[in-house]
Amino acid sequence: MFLTTIVVLLGTGLTVDSGESAHSLHYIYTALSRNVKMPGIHEFTAMGMLDNTLIDYFDSDRQVKFPKQKWMKAELKEDYWKKGTESRQSKQQWFKVNIEILMKRLNQNTHVLQWMHGCEADSQPDGSFVFHKGIDMYSYDGQNFLFFDDENQVWVASVTAAKATKMKWDNVSDLRKYTMGYLENECMEWMNTDHWVLTGRLTEDSIVELCS
C-alpha cells in the first residue's frame, strides 16, 4: 500500500487547475519518511513548475538544484543555483523533522508529506500579469492536510491532525506576513521573469542564442 501511494503521489503530485487565461508558478516538495531504495524514487524531491512545465529539480541523492530548461541555465547565474541548492537542502531538513512529528502524532511509521506553494496570475492585454491567487498547501499520504487561505490570511486544517499546526501557525504573525509577501510579491516577480522567456516574448534569434 505504501509503495502504491508513493507512485501515485510522484506521478500526479499536488495539482491546481488554472483557467485558460491564468498562468502559474508552483514549487512542489515531496518527502518520504524513509528511503525505500527504489529506482527513480528519492527520499526528498523538489520541482519548480512554470505553467505546468518543469523548470528546475532537486533530489536527496544528487543534492544539487539544477535547471531542466536550457533557457534557465543560460539566463541565471551560478550564484542563483548555489543559493537554490542551499535552500533546497534546508527544506529537506525541515521536512525530515516535520514528517517525524506527524508520524508520532498519528502513531504511524512510513508515509509521504508534500507541500506546494506558488502563485497564479491573469494575463493582461499589454502582456503583463496581475496576481490572481496564491497557493500554499500540504498533503499527507495523498490527502489534503493543511492550506493557507490567502483571502482571509489564515491556515485551514483539512483533518483533525492538522489543527495543532493550524493554531500554532495562525499565532505567528511574521509567518502570515512572509507567506502573503511571497505569494503576492516574490512569486509574481519570478513568474514575470521566467514567463517572459518561456513564452517566446524574446525574438526568435534571441531564443536560439539562449538555448544553444
PDB file of N, CA, C and O in Angstrom, residues 68-116:
ATOM      1  N   LYS A  68      16.067  22.484 -15.646  1.00  0.00           N
ATOM      2  CA  LYS A  68      15.508  21.491 -16.554  1.00  0.00           C
ATOM      3  C   LYS A  68      15.146  22.109 -17.909  1.00  0.00           C
ATOM      4  O   LYS A  68      14.618  21.427 -18.786  1.00  0.00           O
ATOM      5  N   GLN A  69      15.416  23.396 -18.049  1.00  0.00           N
ATOM      6  CA  GLN A  69      15.209  24.092 -19.317  1.00  0.00           C
ATOM      7  C   GLN A  69      16.502  24.811 -19.683  1.00  0.00           C
ATOM      8  O   GLN A  69      17.162  25.395 -18.815  1.00  0.00           O
ATOM      9  N   LYS A  70      16.869  24.764 -20.954  1.00  0.00           N
ATOM     10  CA  LYS A  70      18.124  25.389 -21.386  1.00  0.00           C
ATOM     11  C   LYS A  70      18.150  26.879 -21.085  1.00  0.00           C
ATOM     12  O   LYS A  70      19.191  27.434 -20.735  1.00  0.00           O
ATOM     13  N   TRP A  71      16.996  27.542 -21.248  1.00  0.00           N
ATOM     14  CA  TRP A  71      16.977  28.987 -21.010  1.00  0.00           C
ATOM     15  C   TRP A  71      17.222  29.318 -19.550  1.00  0.00           C
ATOM     16  O   TRP A  71      17.767  30.373 -19.230  1.00  0.00           O
ATOM     17  N   MET A  72      16.832  28.414 -18.629  1.00  0.00           N
ATOM     18  CA  MET A  72      17.102  28.649 -17.217  1.00  0.00           C
ATOM     19  C   MET A  72      18.602  28.646 -16.953  1.00  0.00           C
ATOM     20  O   MET A  72      19.125  29.493 -16.221  1.00  0.00           O
ATOM     21  N   LYS A  73      19.302  27.713 -17.557  1.00  0.00           N
ATOM     22  CA  LYS A  73      20.749  27.618 -17.381  1.00  0.00           C
ATOM     23  C   LYS A  73      21.444  28.825 -17.976  1.00  0.00           C
ATOM     24  O   LYS A  73      22.402  29.362 -17.408  1.00  0.00           O
ATOM     25  N   ALA A  74      20.945  29.298 -19.122  1.00  0.00           N
ATOM     26  CA  ALA A  74      21.582  30.426 -19.800  1.00  0.00           C
ATOM     27  C   ALA A  74      21.322  31.753 -19.099  1.00  0.00           C
ATOM     28  O   ALA A  74      22.202  32.618 -19.028  1.00  0.00           O
ATOM     29  N   GLU A  75      20.118  31.924 -18.559  1.00  0.00           N
ATOM     30  CA  GLU A  75      19.714  33.210 -18.007  1.00  0.00           C
ATOM     31  C   GLU A  75      20.188  33.444 -16.572  1.00  0.00           C
ATOM     32  O   GLU A  75      20.450  34.575 -16.175  1.00  0.00           O
ATOM     33  N   LEU A  76      20.264  32.373 -15.774  1.00  0.00           N
ATOM     34  CA  LEU A  76      20.516  32.538 -14.348  1.00  0.00           C
ATOM     35  C   LEU A  76      21.951  32.170 -13.986  1.00  0.00           C
ATOM     36  O   LEU A  76      22.464  31.142 -14.406  1.00  0.00           O
ATOM     37  N   LYS A  77      22.555  33.036 -13.211  1.00  0.00           N
ATOM     38  CA  LYS A  77      23.968  32.900 -12.861  1.00  0.00           C
ATOM     39  C   LYS A  77      24.215  31.719 -11.926  1.00  0.00           C
ATOM     40  O   LYS A  77      23.298  31.185 -11.302  1.00  0.00           O
ATOM     41  N   GLU A  78      25.482  31.345 -11.792  1.00  0.00           N
ATOM     42  CA  GLU A  78      25.865  30.224 -10.935  1.00  0.00           C
ATOM     43  C   GLU A  78      25.452  30.454  -9.485  1.00  0.00           C
ATOM     44  O   GLU A  78      25.078  29.522  -8.781  1.00  0.00           O
ATOM     45  N   ASP A  79      25.509  31.716  -9.048  1.00  0.00           N
ATOM     46  CA  ASP A  79      25.155  32.029  -7.667  1.00  0.00           C
ATOM     47  C   ASP A  79      23.690  31.693  -7.373  1.00  0.00           C
ATOM     48  O   ASP A  79      23.352  31.295  -6.253  1.00  0.00           O
ATOM     49  N   TYR A  80      22.818  31.855  -8.383  1.00  0.00           N
ATOM     50  CA  TYR A  80      21.406  31.514  -8.220  1.00  0.00           C
ATOM     51  C   TYR A  80      21.252  30.032  -7.893  1.00  0.00           C
ATOM     52  O   TYR A  80      20.506  29.656  -6.985  1.00  0.00           O
ATOM     53  N   TRP A  81      21.967  29.182  -8.607  1.00  0.00           N
ATOM     54  CA  TRP A  81      21.858  27.745  -8.399  1.00  0.00           C
ATOM     55  C   TRP A  81      22.512  27.327  -7.086  1.00  0.00           C
ATOM     56  O   TRP A  81      22.043  26.395  -6.419  1.00  0.00           O
ATOM     57  N   LYS A  82      23.573  28.036  -6.687  1.00  0.00           N
ATOM     58  CA  LYS A  82      24.207  27.737  -5.413  1.00  0.00           C
ATOM     59  C   LYS A  82      23.259  28.039  -4.253  1.00  0.00           C
ATOM     60  O   LYS A  82      23.078  27.214  -3.349  1.00  0.00           O
ATOM     61  N   LYS A  83      22.641  29.230  -4.294  1.00  0.00           N
ATOM     62  CA  LYS A  83      21.699  29.598  -3.236  1.00  0.00           C
ATOM     63  C   LYS A  83      20.468  28.697  -3.276  1.00  0.00           C
ATOM     64  O   LYS A  83      19.919  28.341  -2.230  1.00  0.00           O
ATOM     65  N   GLY A  84      20.031  28.338  -4.480  1.00  0.00           N
ATOM     66  CA  GLY A  84      18.888  27.447  -4.610  1.00  0.00           C
ATOM     67  C   GLY A  84      19.170  26.087  -4.023  1.00  0.00           C
ATOM     68  O   GLY A  84      18.304  25.466  -3.386  1.00  0.00           O
ATOM     69  N   THR A  85      20.385  25.592  -4.223  1.00  0.00           N
ATOM     70  CA  THR A  85      20.782  24.307  -3.647  1.00  0.00           C
ATOM     71  C   THR A  85      20.755  24.372  -2.120  1.00  0.00           C
ATOM     72  O   THR A  85      20.242  23.471  -1.449  1.00  0.00           O
ATOM     73  N   GLU A  86      21.292  25.458  -1.568  1.00  0.00           N
ATOM     74  CA  GLU A  86      21.291  25.622  -0.110  1.00  0.00           C
ATOM     75  C   GLU A  86      19.870  25.685   0.433  1.00  0.00           C
ATOM     76  O   GLU A  86      19.564  25.110   1.490  1.00  0.00           O
ATOM     77  N   SER A  87      18.982  26.374  -0.285  1.00  0.00           N
ATOM     78  CA  SER A  87      17.580  26.476   0.131  1.00  0.00           C
ATOM     79  C   SER A  87      16.902  25.111   0.105  1.00  0.00           C
ATOM     80  O   SER A  87      16.177  24.745   1.040  1.00  0.00           O
ATOM     81  N   ARG A  88      17.144  24.340  -0.941  1.00  0.00           N
ATOM     82  CA  ARG A  88      16.535  23.015  -1.044  1.00  0.00           C
ATOM     83  C   ARG A  88      17.054  22.082   0.056  1.00  0.00           C
ATOM     84  O   ARG A  88      16.301  21.295   0.623  1.00  0.00           O
ATOM     85  N   GLN A  89      18.344  22.163   0.350  1.00  0.00           N
ATOM     86  CA  GLN A  89      18.909  21.331   1.411  1.00  0.00           C
ATOM     87  C   GLN A  89      18.310  21.694   2.762  1.00  0.00           C
ATOM     88  O   GLN A  89      18.057  20.811   3.600  1.00  0.00           O
ATOM     89  N   SER A  90      18.064  22.992   2.973  1.00  0.00           N
ATOM     90  CA  SER A  90      17.438  23.440   4.212  1.00  0.00           C
ATOM     91  C   SER A  90      16.010  22.922   4.318  1.00  0.00           C
ATOM     92  O   SER A  90      15.570  22.452   5.384  1.00  0.00           O
ATOM     93  N   LYS A  91      15.264  23.001   3.217  1.00  0.00           N
ATOM     94  CA  LYS A  91      13.884  22.497   3.211  1.00  0.00           C
ATOM     95  C   LYS A  91      13.857  20.990   3.415  1.00  0.00           C
ATOM     96  O   LYS A  91      12.936  20.453   4.043  1.00  0.00           O
ATOM     97  N   GLN A  92      14.850  20.296   2.884  1.00  0.00           N
ATOM     98  CA  GLN A  92      14.924  18.847   3.083  1.00  0.00           C
ATOM     99  C   GLN A  92      15.003  18.523   4.573  1.00  0.00           C
ATOM    100  O   GLN A  92      14.326  17.600   5.058  1.00  0.00           O
ATOM    101  N   GLN A  93      15.808  19.276   5.320  1.00  0.00           N
ATOM    102  CA  GLN A  93      15.920  19.065   6.755  1.00  0.00           C
ATOM    103  C   GLN A  93      14.620  19.413   7.470  1.00  0.00           C
ATOM    104  O   GLN A  93      14.213  18.738   8.417  1.00  0.00           O
ATOM    105  N   TRP A  94      13.955  20.495   7.017  1.00  0.00           N
ATOM    106  CA  TRP A  94      12.679  20.892   7.611  1.00  0.00           C
ATOM    107  C   TRP A  94      11.650  19.776   7.446  1.00  0.00           C
ATOM    108  O   TRP A  94      10.922  19.435   8.377  1.00  0.00           O
ATOM    109  N   PHE A  95      11.594  19.200   6.258  1.00  0.00           N
ATOM    110  CA  PHE A  95      10.660  18.113   6.002  1.00  0.00           C
ATOM    111  C   PHE A  95      10.987  16.902   6.854  1.00  0.00           C
ATOM    112  O   PHE A  95      10.081  16.233   7.367  1.00  0.00           O
ATOM    113  N   LYS A  96      12.254  16.598   7.007  1.00  0.00           N
ATOM    114  CA  LYS A  96      12.665  15.433   7.796  1.00  0.00           C
ATOM    115  C   LYS A  96      12.170  15.554   9.236  1.00  0.00           C
ATOM    116  O   LYS A  96      11.635  14.596   9.814  1.00  0.00           O
ATOM    117  N   VAL A  97      12.319  16.747   9.809  1.00  0.00           N
ATOM    118  CA  VAL A  97      11.873  16.981  11.182  1.00  0.00           C
ATOM    119  C   VAL A  97      10.355  16.888  11.284  1.00  0.00           C
ATOM    120  O   VAL A  97       9.812  16.223  12.176  1.00  0.00           O
ATOM    121  N   ASN A  98       9.649  17.522  10.346  1.00  0.00           N
ATOM    122  CA  ASN A  98       8.195  17.610  10.463  1.00  0.00           C
ATOM    123  C   ASN A  98       7.471  16.325  10.100  1.00  0.00           C
ATOM    124  O   ASN A  98       6.393  16.052  10.647  1.00  0.00           O
ATOM    125  N   ILE A  99       8.028  15.527   9.214  1.00  0.00           N
ATOM    126  CA  ILE A  99       7.369  14.259   8.921  1.00  0.00           C
ATOM    127  C   ILE A  99       7.509  13.315  10.111  1.00  0.00           C
ATOM    128  O   ILE A  99       6.614  12.509  10.393  1.00  0.00           O
ATOM    129  N   GLU A 100       8.599  13.443  10.867  1.00  0.00           N
ATOM    130  CA  GLU A 100       8.758  12.643  12.078  1.00  0.00           C
ATOM    131  C   GLU A 100       7.743  13.071  13.134  1.00  0.00           C
ATOM    132  O   GLU A 100       7.178  12.230  13.851  1.00  0.00           O
ATOM    133  N   ILE A 101       7.488  14.384  13.220  1.00  0.00           N
ATOM    134  CA  ILE A 101       6.487  14.888  14.165  1.00  0.00           C
ATOM    135  C   ILE A 101       5.107  14.342  13.821  1.00  0.00           C
ATOM    136  O   ILE A 101       4.353  13.906  14.690  1.00  0.00           O
ATOM    137  N   LEU A 102       4.772  14.362  12.518  1.00  0.00           N
ATOM    138  CA  LEU A 102       3.469  13.872  12.085  1.00  0.00           C
ATOM    139  C   LEU A 102       3.301  12.386  12.362  1.00  0.00           C
ATOM    140  O   LEU A 102       2.226  11.940  12.787  1.00  0.00           O
ATOM    141  N   MET A 103       4.334  11.620  12.112  1.00  0.00           N
ATOM    142  CA  MET A 103       4.236  10.176  12.339  1.00  0.00           C
ATOM    143  C   MET A 103       3.997   9.864  13.812  1.00  0.00           C
ATOM    144  O   MET A 103       3.224   8.972  14.160  1.00  0.00           O
ATOM    145  N   LYS A 104       4.666  10.613  14.700  1.00  0.00           N
ATOM    146  CA  LYS A 104       4.455  10.409  16.134  1.00  0.00           C
ATOM    147  C   LYS A 104       3.040  10.823  16.536  1.00  0.00           C
ATOM    148  O   LYS A 104       2.378  10.157  17.333  1.00  0.00           O
ATOM    149  N   ARG A 105       2.582  11.943  15.955  1.00  0.00           N
ATOM    150  CA  ARG A 105       1.242  12.434  16.287  1.00  0.00           C
ATOM    151  C   ARG A 105       0.163  11.462  15.838  1.00  0.00           C
ATOM    152  O   ARG A 105      -0.858  11.286  16.496  1.00  0.00           O
ATOM    153  N   LEU A 106       0.394  10.827  14.679  1.00  0.00           N
ATOM    154  CA  LEU A 106      -0.601   9.918  14.110  1.00  0.00           C
ATOM    155  C   LEU A 106      -0.297   8.452  14.406  1.00  0.00           C
ATOM    156  O   LEU A 106      -1.006   7.568  13.932  1.00  0.00           O
ATOM    157  N   ASN A 107       0.788   8.205  15.156  1.00  0.00           N
ATOM    158  CA  ASN A 107       1.180   6.836  15.508  1.00  0.00           C
ATOM    159  C   ASN A 107       1.375   5.973  14.263  1.00  0.00           C
ATOM    160  O   ASN A 107       0.859   4.863  14.149  1.00  0.00           O
ATOM    161  N   GLN A 108       2.132   6.524  13.291  1.00  0.00           N
ATOM    162  CA  GLN A 108       2.418   5.820  12.052  1.00  0.00           C
ATOM    163  C   GLN A 108       3.924   5.773  11.845  1.00  0.00           C
ATOM    164  O   GLN A 108       4.683   6.430  12.547  1.00  0.00           O
ATOM    165  N   ASN A 109       4.374   5.013  10.823  1.00  0.00           N
ATOM    166  CA  ASN A 109       5.815   4.872  10.687  1.00  0.00           C
ATOM    167  C   ASN A 109       6.405   5.105   9.295  1.00  0.00           C
ATOM    168  O   ASN A 109       7.584   5.379   9.184  1.00  0.00           O
ATOM    169  N   THR A 110       5.655   5.003   8.210  1.00  0.00           N
ATOM    170  CA  THR A 110       6.237   5.192   6.886  1.00  0.00           C
ATOM    171  C   THR A 110       5.242   5.893   5.972  1.00  0.00           C
ATOM    172  O   THR A 110       4.267   5.276   5.527  1.00  0.00           O
ATOM    173  N   HIS A 111       5.494   7.178   5.678  1.00  0.00           N
ATOM    174  CA  HIS A 111       4.489   7.922   4.911  1.00  0.00           C
ATOM    175  C   HIS A 111       5.109   9.048   4.078  1.00  0.00           C
ATOM    176  O   HIS A 111       6.319   9.225   4.051  1.00  0.00           O
ATOM    177  N   VAL A 112       4.236   9.793   3.404  1.00  0.00           N
ATOM    178  CA  VAL A 112       4.669  10.793   2.446  1.00  0.00           C
ATOM    179  C   VAL A 112       4.048  12.151   2.773  1.00  0.00           C
ATOM    180  O   VAL A 112       2.831  12.253   2.958  1.00  0.00           O
ATOM    181  N   LEU A 113       4.887  13.173   2.832  1.00  0.00           N
ATOM    182  CA  LEU A 113       4.431  14.539   3.075  1.00  0.00           C
ATOM    183  C   LEU A 113       4.773  15.388   1.863  1.00  0.00           C
ATOM    184  O   LEU A 113       5.903  15.347   1.367  1.00  0.00           O
ATOM    185  N   GLN A 114       3.783  16.140   1.347  1.00  0.00           N
ATOM    186  CA  GLN A 114       4.018  17.020   0.205  1.00  0.00           C
ATOM    187  C   GLN A 114       3.605  18.449   0.539  1.00  0.00           C
ATOM    188  O   GLN A 114       2.682  18.686   1.313  1.00  0.00           O
ATOM    189  N   TRP A 115       4.312  19.381  -0.105  1.00  0.00           N
ATOM    190  CA  TRP A 115       3.988  20.804   0.038  1.00  0.00           C
ATOM    191  C   TRP A 115       4.049  21.445  -1.339  1.00  0.00           C
ATOM    192  O   TRP A 115       4.996  21.193  -2.099  1.00  0.00           O
ATOM    193  N   MET A 116       3.038  22.227  -1.679  1.00  0.00           N
ATOM    194  CA  MET A 116       3.087  23.011  -2.906  1.00  0.00           C
ATOM    195  C   MET A 116       2.780  24.459  -2.579  1.00  0.00           C
ATOM    196  O   MET A 116       1.821  24.745  -1.851  1.00  0.00           O
TER     197      MET A 116
END
